[in-house]
Short mmCIF file of C-alpha atoms in Angstrom, two decimals:
data_model
loop_
_atom_site.label_atom_id
_atom_site.label_comp_id
_atom_site.label_asym_id
_atom_site.label_seq_id
_atom_site.Cartn_x
_atom_site.Cartn_y
_atom_site.Cartn_z
CA MET A 91 -19.49 -43.76 42.73
CA ILE A 92 -17.33 -41.79 41.22
CA LYS A 93 -16.08 -41.82 37.83
CA VAL A 94 -12.60 -41.14 36.97
CA LEU A 95 -11.26 -40.44 33.59
CA LEU A 96 -7.63 -40.74 32.16
CA PHE A 97 -6.45 -39.55 28.94
CA ALA A 98 -3.27 -39.65 26.69
CA GLU A 99 -0.50 -40.99 28.79
CA LEU A 100 -1.88 -40.88 31.93
CA GLN A 101 -4.47 -43.71 30.33
CA GLU A 102 -1.24 -45.49 28.96
CA ARG A 103 0.22 -45.58 32.20
CA ALA A 104 -2.96 -46.81 34.38
CA GLY A 105 -3.73 -49.47 31.33
CA LYS A 106 -6.96 -48.02 31.52
CA SER A 107 -9.20 -45.23 30.31
CA GLU A 108 -11.63 -45.50 33.48
CA VAL A 109 -11.76 -45.97 36.94
CA MET A 110 -14.93 -46.53 39.42
CA VAL A 111 -14.24 -45.31 42.90
CA GLU A 112 -16.78 -45.84 45.31
CA ALA A 113 -16.81 -42.99 47.42
CA ASP A 114 -18.64 -39.54 48.02
CA SER A 115 -17.97 -36.05 49.42
CA ILE A 116 -14.30 -36.24 49.27
CA SER A 117 -11.74 -33.63 47.45
CA VAL A 118 -9.86 -34.49 44.52
CA GLN A 119 -6.85 -34.33 46.39
CA GLU A 120 -8.08 -37.11 48.59
CA LEU A 121 -9.28 -39.26 45.91
CA LYS A 122 -5.94 -38.98 44.25
CA GLU A 123 -4.25 -39.97 47.68
CA LYS A 124 -6.35 -42.97 48.50
CA TYR A 125 -7.41 -44.47 45.42
CA LEU A 126 -5.13 -43.47 42.36
CA LEU A 127 -1.59 -43.89 43.87
CA LYS A 128 -1.67 -47.42 43.04
CA TYR A 129 -1.57 -46.92 39.28
CA ASP A 130 2.18 -45.54 39.54
CA MET A 131 1.17 -42.13 37.62
CA ALA A 132 1.71 -39.54 40.52
CA ASP A 133 3.88 -37.49 38.60
CA LEU A 134 2.04 -37.18 35.67
CA LEU A 135 -1.09 -36.43 37.87
CA ALA A 136 0.82 -33.57 39.62
CA GLN A 137 1.39 -32.11 36.03
CA ALA A 138 -2.66 -32.68 35.02
CA MET A 139 -5.39 -29.96 35.31
CA LEU A 140 -8.76 -31.57 36.16
CA ALA A 141 -12.39 -31.02 35.26
CA VAL A 142 -15.26 -32.05 37.15
CA ASN A 143 -18.64 -32.67 35.30
CA GLU A 144 -16.63 -31.55 32.27
CA GLU A 145 -15.56 -28.25 33.60
CA TYR A 146 -12.19 -27.08 34.72
CA SER A 147 -11.70 -27.43 38.17
CA GLU A 148 -9.44 -27.35 41.52
CA GLU A 149 -7.91 -29.96 43.88
CA ASP A 150 -9.99 -28.93 46.45
CA THR A 151 -13.16 -29.47 44.86
CA VAL A 152 -15.40 -31.85 46.83
CA LEU A 153 -16.78 -34.63 44.94
CA LYS A 154 -20.21 -36.16 45.02
CA SER A 155 -21.27 -39.72 44.00
CA GLY A 156 -22.34 -39.75 40.61
CA ASP A 157 -19.79 -36.81 39.67
CA THR A 158 -16.73 -37.56 36.97
CA VAL A 159 -13.51 -36.29 37.40
CA ALA A 160 -11.12 -36.14 34.40
CA PHE A 161 -7.28 -35.79 34.66
CA ILE A 162 -6.63 -33.62 31.75
CA PRO A 163 -2.49 -33.50 30.77
CA PRO A 164 -1.13 -30.74 29.12
CA VAL A 165 -3.08 -30.56 26.04
CA SER A 166 -1.59 -30.62 22.38
CA GLY A 167 -4.56 -30.00 20.13
CA GLY A 168 -4.59 -27.97 16.72
CA MET B 178 -26.30 -26.30 12.63
CA GLU B 179 -23.61 -27.14 15.00
CA ARG B 180 -20.32 -24.83 14.28
CA TYR B 181 -18.14 -26.83 16.86
CA TRP B 182 -17.33 -30.35 16.50
CA ILE B 183 -14.93 -33.36 17.40
CA THR B 184 -14.69 -36.19 14.32
CA PRO B 185 -12.64 -39.44 13.74
CA GLN B 186 -13.57 -38.38 9.88
CA PRO B 187 -11.56 -36.48 7.32
CA ILE B 188 -12.62 -32.78 8.20
CA SER B 189 -13.96 -30.88 5.35
CA ILE B 190 -12.87 -27.29 5.15
CA ASP B 191 -15.59 -26.29 2.74
CA GLU B 192 -18.11 -27.59 5.67
CA CYS B 193 -16.23 -25.23 8.04
CA ILE B 194 -16.46 -22.20 5.93
CA ASN B 195 -20.35 -22.81 4.95
CA LYS B 196 -21.14 -22.83 8.39
CA VAL B 197 -19.67 -19.10 8.78
CA VAL B 198 -21.03 -17.44 5.56
CA ARG B 199 -23.61 -15.22 6.00
CA PRO B 200 -24.83 -11.75 4.01
CA GLU B 201 -23.04 -9.50 6.44
CA ALA B 202 -19.79 -11.26 6.02
CA GLY B 203 -17.14 -9.75 3.55
CA ALA B 204 -14.34 -11.73 5.02
CA ILE B 205 -13.43 -15.23 6.26
CA SER B 206 -9.92 -16.21 7.61
CA THR B 207 -9.42 -19.94 8.05
CA PHE B 208 -6.78 -21.54 10.08
CA ILE B 209 -6.14 -25.23 8.97
CA GLY B 210 -3.33 -27.31 11.27
CA ILE B 211 -2.18 -30.54 9.04
CA ALA B 212 -0.01 -33.22 10.21
CA ARG B 213 3.68 -32.33 9.45
CA GLU B 214 6.27 -34.99 8.15
CA PHE B 215 9.41 -33.24 9.26
CA THR B 216 9.98 -31.30 12.62
CA ARG B 217 13.70 -30.41 12.86
CA GLY B 218 14.69 -32.93 10.55
CA LYS B 219 13.11 -35.66 12.48
CA ARG B 220 10.49 -37.76 10.38
CA THR B 221 6.70 -38.33 11.80
CA LEU B 222 5.28 -41.31 10.28
CA TYR B 223 1.60 -40.48 11.49
CA LEU B 224 -0.04 -38.82 14.29
CA GLU B 225 -2.73 -40.26 16.39
CA TYR B 226 -5.28 -37.30 18.49
CA GLU B 227 -7.29 -38.34 21.45
CA ALA B 228 -10.18 -36.08 23.03
CA TYR B 229 -12.14 -35.84 25.92
CA ILE B 230 -15.13 -35.14 23.43
CA PRO B 231 -17.74 -33.59 25.37
CA MET B 232 -15.99 -31.25 27.18
CA ALA B 233 -13.72 -30.44 24.21
CA VAL B 234 -16.71 -29.43 22.36
CA LYS B 235 -17.51 -27.17 25.16
CA GLN B 236 -14.51 -25.78 25.19
CA LEU B 237 -14.54 -25.01 21.60
CA GLU B 238 -17.93 -23.49 21.89
CA ARG B 239 -16.14 -21.47 25.03
CA ILE B 240 -13.56 -20.25 22.47
CA GLY B 241 -16.15 -19.18 20.15
CA ASP B 242 -18.04 -17.34 23.02
CA GLU B 243 -14.75 -15.33 23.77
CA ILE B 244 -14.18 -14.44 20.56
CA GLY B 245 -17.65 -13.18 20.36
CA THR B 246 -17.18 -10.71 23.23
CA LYS B 247 -13.87 -9.74 21.86
CA TRP B 248 -15.04 -9.03 18.02
CA PRO B 249 -18.61 -8.94 18.24
CA ASP B 250 -19.23 -8.90 14.35
CA THR B 251 -17.56 -12.55 14.03
CA LEU B 252 -19.26 -16.08 13.19
CA VAL B 253 -16.92 -19.09 14.27
CA SER B 254 -16.64 -22.45 13.26
CA ILE B 255 -14.09 -25.15 14.48
CA ALA B 256 -13.78 -28.99 13.58
CA HIS B 257 -10.92 -31.33 15.29
CA ARG B 258 -9.98 -34.38 13.96
CA THR B 259 -9.31 -37.69 16.13
CA GLY B 260 -7.81 -41.09 15.37
CA ARG B 261 -4.99 -41.56 13.03
CA LEU B 262 -3.80 -39.25 10.68
CA ASN B 263 -1.56 -39.64 7.74
CA ILE B 264 0.85 -36.71 7.20
CA SER B 265 -1.16 -33.55 5.33
CA GLU B 266 -4.31 -34.81 6.88
CA VAL B 267 -6.21 -32.05 8.58
CA ALA B 268 -5.67 -32.00 12.35
CA VAL B 269 -7.86 -28.70 12.66
CA ALA B 270 -10.04 -26.39 10.82
CA ILE B 271 -11.01 -22.71 12.00
CA ALA B 272 -13.15 -20.52 10.23
CA VAL B 273 -14.20 -16.95 11.24
CA SER B 274 -16.52 -14.66 9.25
CA SER B 275 -16.91 -10.94 9.71
CA PRO B 276 -17.87 -7.73 7.84
CA HIS B 277 -14.22 -6.84 7.41
CA ARG B 278 -11.00 -8.63 7.20
CA ASP B 279 -9.01 -7.37 10.36
CA GLN B 280 -11.92 -9.18 12.72
CA ALA B 281 -11.80 -12.31 10.95
CA PHE B 282 -7.56 -12.28 11.11
CA LYS B 283 -7.31 -11.82 14.71
CA ALA B 284 -10.04 -14.00 15.67
CA SER B 285 -8.71 -16.96 13.91
CA ARG B 286 -5.30 -16.51 15.28
CA TYR B 287 -7.09 -16.04 18.67
CA ALA B 288 -8.88 -19.19 18.09
CA ILE B 289 -6.11 -21.34 17.13
CA GLU B 290 -3.85 -20.11 20.27
CA ARG B 291 -6.65 -20.60 22.86
CA ILE B 292 -7.07 -24.39 21.29
CA LYS B 293 -3.61 -25.10 22.23
CA GLU B 294 -4.44 -24.09 25.83
CA ILE B 295 -7.68 -25.21 26.84
CA VAL B 296 -9.15 -28.00 24.77
CA PRO B 297 -8.49 -31.42 26.13
CA ILE B 298 -7.17 -32.83 22.94
CA TRP B 299 -3.66 -35.01 23.02
CA LYS B 300 -1.37 -35.52 19.99
CA LYS B 301 0.75 -38.41 20.04
CA GLU B 302 3.64 -38.60 17.40
CA HIS B 303 4.48 -41.61 15.95
CA TRP B 304 7.98 -41.60 14.56
CA GLU B 305 10.32 -43.95 13.22
CA ASP B 306 12.05 -44.68 16.47
CA GLY B 307 9.48 -44.58 18.80
CA THR B 308 6.15 -42.66 20.02
CA LYS B 309 5.31 -39.94 22.38
CA TRP B 310 2.30 -38.32 23.54
CA ILE B 311 3.25 -34.36 23.04
CA GLY B 312 2.22 -31.98 26.05
CA ASP B 313 2.36 -28.23 26.58
CA GLN B 314 2.88 -27.13 23.00
CA LYS B 315 2.57 -23.43 23.91
CA GLU B 316 5.59 -23.67 25.89
CA THR B 317 7.11 -25.91 23.91
CA ILE B 318 8.00 -28.35 26.70
CA SER B 319 6.61 -31.92 26.95
CA TYR B 320 4.73 -32.77 30.52
CA VAL B 321 7.25 -35.57 30.70
CA GLU B 322 10.25 -33.53 31.83
CA ASN B 323 13.08 -35.90 31.58
CA ASN B 324 12.12 -37.13 28.00
CA LYS B 325 14.51 -36.45 25.50
CA SER B 326 12.17 -35.83 22.77
CA ALA B 327 10.67 -33.17 24.88
CA LYS B 328 10.84 -30.34 22.67
CA GLU B 329 9.69 -32.18 19.35
CA GLY B 330 6.34 -30.87 19.85
CA GLN B 331 6.35 -27.73 19.52
CA SER B 332 4.08 -25.28 17.64
CA ASP B 333 2.29 -26.12 14.62
CA MET C 59 0.64 -26.63 -11.25
CA GLU C 60 -0.14 -22.79 -11.64
CA ARG C 61 -0.41 -21.10 -8.06
CA TYR C 62 -2.06 -17.87 -9.47
CA TRP C 63 -5.13 -17.44 -11.59
CA ILE C 64 -7.75 -15.40 -12.50
CA THR C 65 -11.24 -16.67 -13.31
CA PRO C 66 -14.44 -16.09 -14.36
CA GLN C 67 -15.57 -19.30 -12.78
CA PRO C 68 -16.43 -20.18 -9.05
CA ILE C 69 -13.33 -20.27 -7.27
CA SER C 70 -12.75 -23.70 -5.33
CA ILE C 71 -11.12 -22.86 -1.58
CA ASP C 72 -9.85 -26.53 -1.64
CA GLU C 73 -7.98 -26.35 -5.12
CA CYS C 74 -6.15 -23.30 -3.59
CA ILE C 75 -5.47 -25.03 -0.07
CA ASN C 76 -4.48 -28.24 -2.12
CA LYS C 77 -1.73 -26.14 -4.17
CA VAL C 78 0.10 -25.63 -0.67
CA VAL C 79 0.13 -28.90 1.03
CA ARG C 80 3.29 -30.24 1.51
CA PRO C 81 4.90 -32.71 3.70
CA GLU C 82 6.88 -29.75 5.67
CA ALA C 83 3.92 -28.19 6.32
CA GLY C 84 1.92 -27.91 9.52
CA ALA C 85 -0.03 -25.03 9.24
CA ILE C 86 -2.28 -23.26 6.44
CA SER C 87 -3.91 -19.83 6.61
CA THR C 88 -6.46 -18.78 4.39
CA PHE C 89 -8.01 -15.80 3.45
CA ILE C 90 -11.29 -15.45 1.37
CA GLY C 91 -12.86 -12.23 0.19
CA ILE C 92 -16.77 -12.58 -0.25
CA ALA C 93 -19.30 -10.34 -1.78
CA ARG C 94 -20.78 -8.61 1.18
CA GLU C 95 -24.68 -7.79 1.17
CA PHE C 96 -24.92 -4.63 3.55
CA THR C 97 -22.06 -2.01 3.73
CA ARG C 98 -23.18 0.83 6.42
CA GLY C 99 -26.78 -0.20 5.91
CA LYS C 100 -26.25 0.23 2.27
CA ARG C 101 -27.87 -3.15 0.04
CA THR C 102 -25.46 -4.51 -2.56
CA LEU C 103 -27.20 -6.49 -5.46
CA TYR C 104 -24.17 -8.00 -7.05
CA LEU C 105 -20.64 -6.96 -7.44
CA GLU C 106 -18.78 -7.10 -10.67
CA TYR C 107 -14.96 -7.61 -11.00
CA GLU C 108 -12.69 -6.75 -14.01
CA ALA C 109 -9.04 -7.57 -14.30
CA TYR C 110 -6.09 -6.88 -16.63
CA ILE C 111 -5.76 -10.17 -16.59
CA PRO C 112 -2.12 -10.84 -17.61
CA MET C 113 -0.70 -8.18 -15.63
CA ALA C 114 -2.91 -9.36 -12.85
CA VAL C 115 -1.47 -12.63 -12.94
CA LYS C 116 2.14 -11.02 -12.89
CA GLN C 117 1.34 -9.10 -9.67
CA LEU C 118 0.03 -12.04 -7.76
CA GLU C 119 3.24 -13.87 -8.64
CA ARG C 120 4.98 -10.70 -7.36
CA ILE C 121 3.26 -10.78 -4.08
CA GLY C 122 4.05 -14.54 -3.77
CA ASP C 123 7.84 -13.71 -4.27
CA GLU C 124 7.83 -10.96 -1.79
CA ILE C 125 6.30 -13.31 0.81
CA GLY C 126 8.67 -15.88 -0.22
CA THR C 127 11.54 -13.18 0.66
CA LYS C 128 10.01 -12.14 3.60
CA TRP C 129 9.07 -15.70 5.12
CA PRO C 130 11.33 -18.10 3.11
CA ASP C 131 9.28 -21.17 4.29
CA THR C 132 6.15 -20.47 2.98
CA LEU C 133 4.34 -21.43 -0.18
CA VAL C 134 1.23 -19.37 -1.24
CA SER C 135 -1.56 -19.81 -3.92
CA ILE C 136 -4.04 -17.06 -4.77
CA ALA C 137 -7.21 -16.89 -7.10
CA HIS C 138 -9.11 -14.36 -7.82
CA ARG C 139 -12.61 -14.03 -9.69
CA THR C 140 -13.81 -11.90 -12.74
CA GLY C 141 -17.27 -11.01 -13.93
CA ARG C 142 -20.56 -11.03 -12.14
CA LEU C 143 -20.70 -12.22 -8.28
CA ASN C 144 -23.75 -12.81 -6.21
CA ILE C 145 -24.00 -11.90 -2.58
CA SER C 146 -21.33 -14.75 -0.71
CA GLU C 147 -19.79 -15.80 -3.69
CA VAL C 148 -15.91 -15.57 -3.62
CA ALA C 149 -13.90 -12.72 -4.83
CA VAL C 150 -10.84 -13.76 -3.57
CA ALA C 151 -9.03 -16.86 -1.88
CA ILE C 152 -5.40 -16.91 -0.57
CA ALA C 153 -3.51 -19.66 1.03
CA VAL C 154 -0.39 -20.08 2.55
CA SER C 155 1.22 -22.92 4.07
CA SER C 156 4.28 -22.99 6.21
CA PRO C 157 5.72 -25.37 8.56
CA HIS C 158 4.57 -23.36 12.04
CA ARG C 159 1.53 -21.08 11.98
CA ASP C 160 2.67 -17.79 12.63
CA GLN C 161 4.66 -17.40 9.19
CA ALA C 162 1.25 -18.54 7.65
CA PHE C 163 -0.67 -16.14 9.36
CA LYS C 164 1.45 -12.86 8.56
CA ALA C 165 1.97 -14.00 5.09
CA SER C 166 -2.07 -14.45 4.46
CA ARG C 167 -2.72 -11.03 5.53
CA TYR C 168 0.34 -9.46 4.01
CA ALA C 169 -1.07 -10.98 0.69
CA ILE C 170 -4.76 -9.47 0.87
CA GLU C 171 -3.00 -5.99 1.89
CA ARG C 172 -0.80 -6.26 -1.11
CA ILE C 173 -3.76 -7.52 -3.43
CA LYS C 174 -5.49 -3.98 -2.73
CA GLU C 175 -2.51 -2.12 -3.20
CA ILE C 176 -0.85 -3.56 -6.59
CA VAL C 177 -3.18 -6.09 -8.66
CA PRO C 178 -5.06 -4.59 -11.30
CA ILE C 179 -8.61 -5.53 -10.56
CA TRP C 180 -11.56 -3.48 -10.17
CA LYS C 181 -14.73 -3.88 -8.29
CA LYS C 182 -18.25 -2.08 -9.63
CA GLU C 183 -20.72 -2.33 -6.65
CA HIS C 184 -24.36 -2.79 -7.88
CA TRP C 185 -26.65 -1.14 -5.57
CA GLU C 186 -30.68 -1.02 -5.64
CA ASP C 187 -30.13 2.49 -6.58
CA GLY C 188 -27.42 2.45 -8.81
CA THR C 189 -23.91 1.56 -9.68
CA LYS C 190 -20.03 2.48 -9.16
CA TRP C 191 -16.61 1.45 -9.67
CA ILE C 192 -14.95 1.55 -6.38
CA GLY C 193 -11.19 2.70 -6.03
CA ASP C 194 -8.57 2.90 -3.82
CA GLN C 195 -10.04 0.98 -1.01
CA LYS C 196 -7.15 1.03 1.28
CA GLU C 197 -7.73 4.69 1.87
CA THR C 198 -11.33 3.99 1.90
CA ILE C 199 -11.94 7.05 -0.71
CA SER C 200 -13.22 6.55 -3.92
CA TYR C 201 -11.10 7.60 -6.99
CA VAL C 202 -14.00 9.57 -8.27
CA GLU C 203 -13.67 12.54 -5.48
CA ASN C 204 -16.68 14.10 -6.03
CA ASN C 205 -18.94 10.94 -5.70
CA LYS C 206 -21.24 11.14 -2.43
CA SER C 207 -20.73 7.47 -2.36
CA ALA C 208 -16.83 7.66 -2.13
CA LYS C 209 -16.92 5.92 1.32
CA GLU C 210 -18.90 2.52 0.56
CA GLY C 211 -16.29 0.75 -0.84
CA GLN C 212 -13.93 0.48 1.90
CA SER C 213 -11.84 -2.72 3.25
CA ASP C 214 -13.73 -5.97 2.78
CA MET D 82 1.31 1.10 -33.57
CA ILE D 83 0.77 1.85 -29.65
CA LYS D 84 -1.91 -0.08 -27.86
CA VAL D 85 -3.68 1.91 -25.24
CA LEU D 86 -5.59 -0.05 -22.83
CA LEU D 87 -8.65 1.54 -20.86
CA PHE D 88 -10.23 -0.14 -17.47
CA ALA D 89 -13.13 0.16 -14.99
CA GLU D 90 -14.66 3.67 -15.15
CA LEU D 91 -11.91 4.74 -17.65
CA GLN D 92 -13.34 1.93 -19.97
CA GLU D 93 -16.79 3.34 -19.43
CA ARG D 94 -16.03 6.71 -19.87
CA ALA D 95 -14.27 6.51 -23.29
CA GLY D 96 -16.95 4.15 -24.21
CA LYS D 97 -13.83 1.42 -25.43
CA SER D 98 -11.64 -0.89 -23.63
CA GLU D 99 -8.52 -0.25 -26.26
CA VAL D 100 -7.39 2.52 -28.28
CA MET D 101 -4.86 2.15 -31.26
CA VAL D 102 -2.58 4.78 -31.54
CA GLU D 103 -0.42 5.41 -34.63
CA ALA D 104 2.65 6.71 -33.05
CA ASP D 105 6.15 5.93 -31.94
CA SER D 106 9.08 7.28 -29.61
CA ILE D 107 6.82 9.23 -27.40
CA SER D 108 6.31 9.73 -23.95
CA VAL D 109 3.18 8.59 -21.91
CA GLN D 110 2.44 12.19 -21.11
CA GLU D 111 2.93 13.17 -24.65
CA LEU D 112 0.56 10.20 -25.76
CA LYS D 113 -1.97 11.51 -23.20
CA GLU D 114 -2.23 15.26 -24.26
CA LYS D 115 -2.15 14.28 -27.90
CA TYR D 116 -4.18 11.44 -28.55
CA LEU D 117 -6.48 11.07 -25.58
CA LEU D 118 -7.74 14.53 -24.80
CA LYS D 119 -10.78 13.84 -27.00
CA TYR D 120 -12.24 11.19 -24.64
CA ASP D 121 -12.83 13.66 -21.80
CA MET D 122 -11.21 11.51 -19.11
CA ALA D 123 -8.14 13.46 -18.03
CA ASP D 124 -9.54 13.48 -14.43
CA LEU D 125 -9.58 9.65 -14.44
CA LEU D 126 -6.08 9.63 -16.05
CA ALA D 127 -4.69 12.01 -13.45
CA GLN D 128 -5.42 9.49 -10.85
CA ALA D 129 -4.51 6.63 -12.69
CA MET D 130 -1.47 4.81 -12.46
CA LEU D 131 0.07 3.35 -15.62
CA ALA D 132 1.80 0.24 -17.00
CA VAL D 133 4.15 -0.48 -19.79
CA ASN D 134 3.93 -4.12 -21.42
CA GLU D 135 2.05 -5.13 -18.05
CA GLU D 136 4.70 -3.75 -15.66
CA TYR D 137 4.02 -0.52 -13.78
CA SER D 138 5.76 2.50 -15.48
CA GLU D 139 6.21 6.55 -15.23
CA GLU D 140 4.55 9.24 -17.30
CA ASP D 141 8.03 10.11 -18.70
CA THR D 142 8.28 6.52 -20.13
CA VAL D 143 9.14 6.67 -23.95
CA LEU D 144 6.61 3.97 -25.77
CA LYS D 145 7.82 2.51 -29.04
CA SER D 146 5.60 1.41 -31.62
CA GLY D 147 4.27 -2.26 -30.43
CA ASP D 148 4.52 -1.08 -27.00
CA THR D 149 1.08 -1.60 -24.90
CA VAL D 150 0.14 1.07 -22.09
CA ALA D 151 -2.49 0.28 -19.75
CA PHE D 152 -4.23 3.21 -17.35
CA ILE D 153 -4.76 1.68 -14.13
CA PRO D 154 -7.68 3.39 -12.10
CA PRO D 155 -7.04 2.90 -8.57
CA VAL D 156 -7.14 -0.70 -7.69
CA SER D 157 -10.18 -2.37 -5.93
CA GLY D 158 -9.80 -6.07 -5.74
CA GLY D 159 -9.56 -8.53 -2.91
#
């Protein structure tokens, strides 16, 4: 299982803060294409950075079962 | 004593300051971001902040590390609020101590700029006539490109 | 509500900050000068500050006016301590609020530089091996030219 | 009467914080030469700024009875 975390507008669009995906050895890009298209948030995902296990990461990072991938919309703290 | 934290409770500036006071310090520069009521004439009723908490704390620590490398004699503390904030409530508090004032000023400025770049925290504006998640304040554009309010959320 | 004051009592940073909070403000920059124990390895036991109080208050107000001219949307508060200060006690607290952060940072930096130039307040260092009134910190020389400790009192 | 205020090291050197001078229509420079030489602080006075009635002023300012002149050693607040 891979845990997908969604924040801010991504979370509102998906209607949930967390998606569990039954997958292993899959790149972030593949994960988006195979499991996240149904949430109709591709435009927002395209603008988001991403983090794997709480560290900034890239689209071609390969996720293992047990990993957590978070999609980080442009930040606005401060 | 943790110097970086994210909290749904009101932030005490004194707590932030006390974490950086030490005998070697002669100067403390703080930056406090507070909820502003009017931005270009548009009235904010309240703000809402959401954070990816464990990662946000790590990124605050990273900013502290970056500052420690750039200005070795500094000590940094940063607190960021989450949840609903009424007008004039503290969203973020930064305190930097150093032996002399120049480093403290530069480091606290650096800290707020970096917070706006790398810390996973999001602000939602609640106006009289709607709401919007604000994005990409550094470049003063919203991440929702076709939103007419796209420029409302610029640098605080 | 007086925004500029000289006091023999401990200074509350929160009091300074509260005087500049307002709905238009999104940013507050503060500067706090505290009594430093070690300067180039020399140990300070405590400090003593003397002020020409009525004139010092006028000069603080003048600095606030100068800032208001340079950065029109700012609001300033400054408090300075007199009497004996133990290590890490607050000597001066400056708070500047503004809609956006750039003005607040620049104005608080300006305020401390001007305090060190024009406000009639003097610091006496009490070291383990003697005492000295410090002068002319901006140029890091003492006003007692032939004093060997002349460079001890530089920028805090 | 003109009130003369002394601060910091000037005050310690003179042994007092205030000197009352029976004079009128006298420049600050004259006042220093006629009334303050006895305090053996000419070196410190030479480095001091001065204020008349709480405003920075110059050596050639003419003081009237009732005025307050303050000698301001280089400041070190902050």
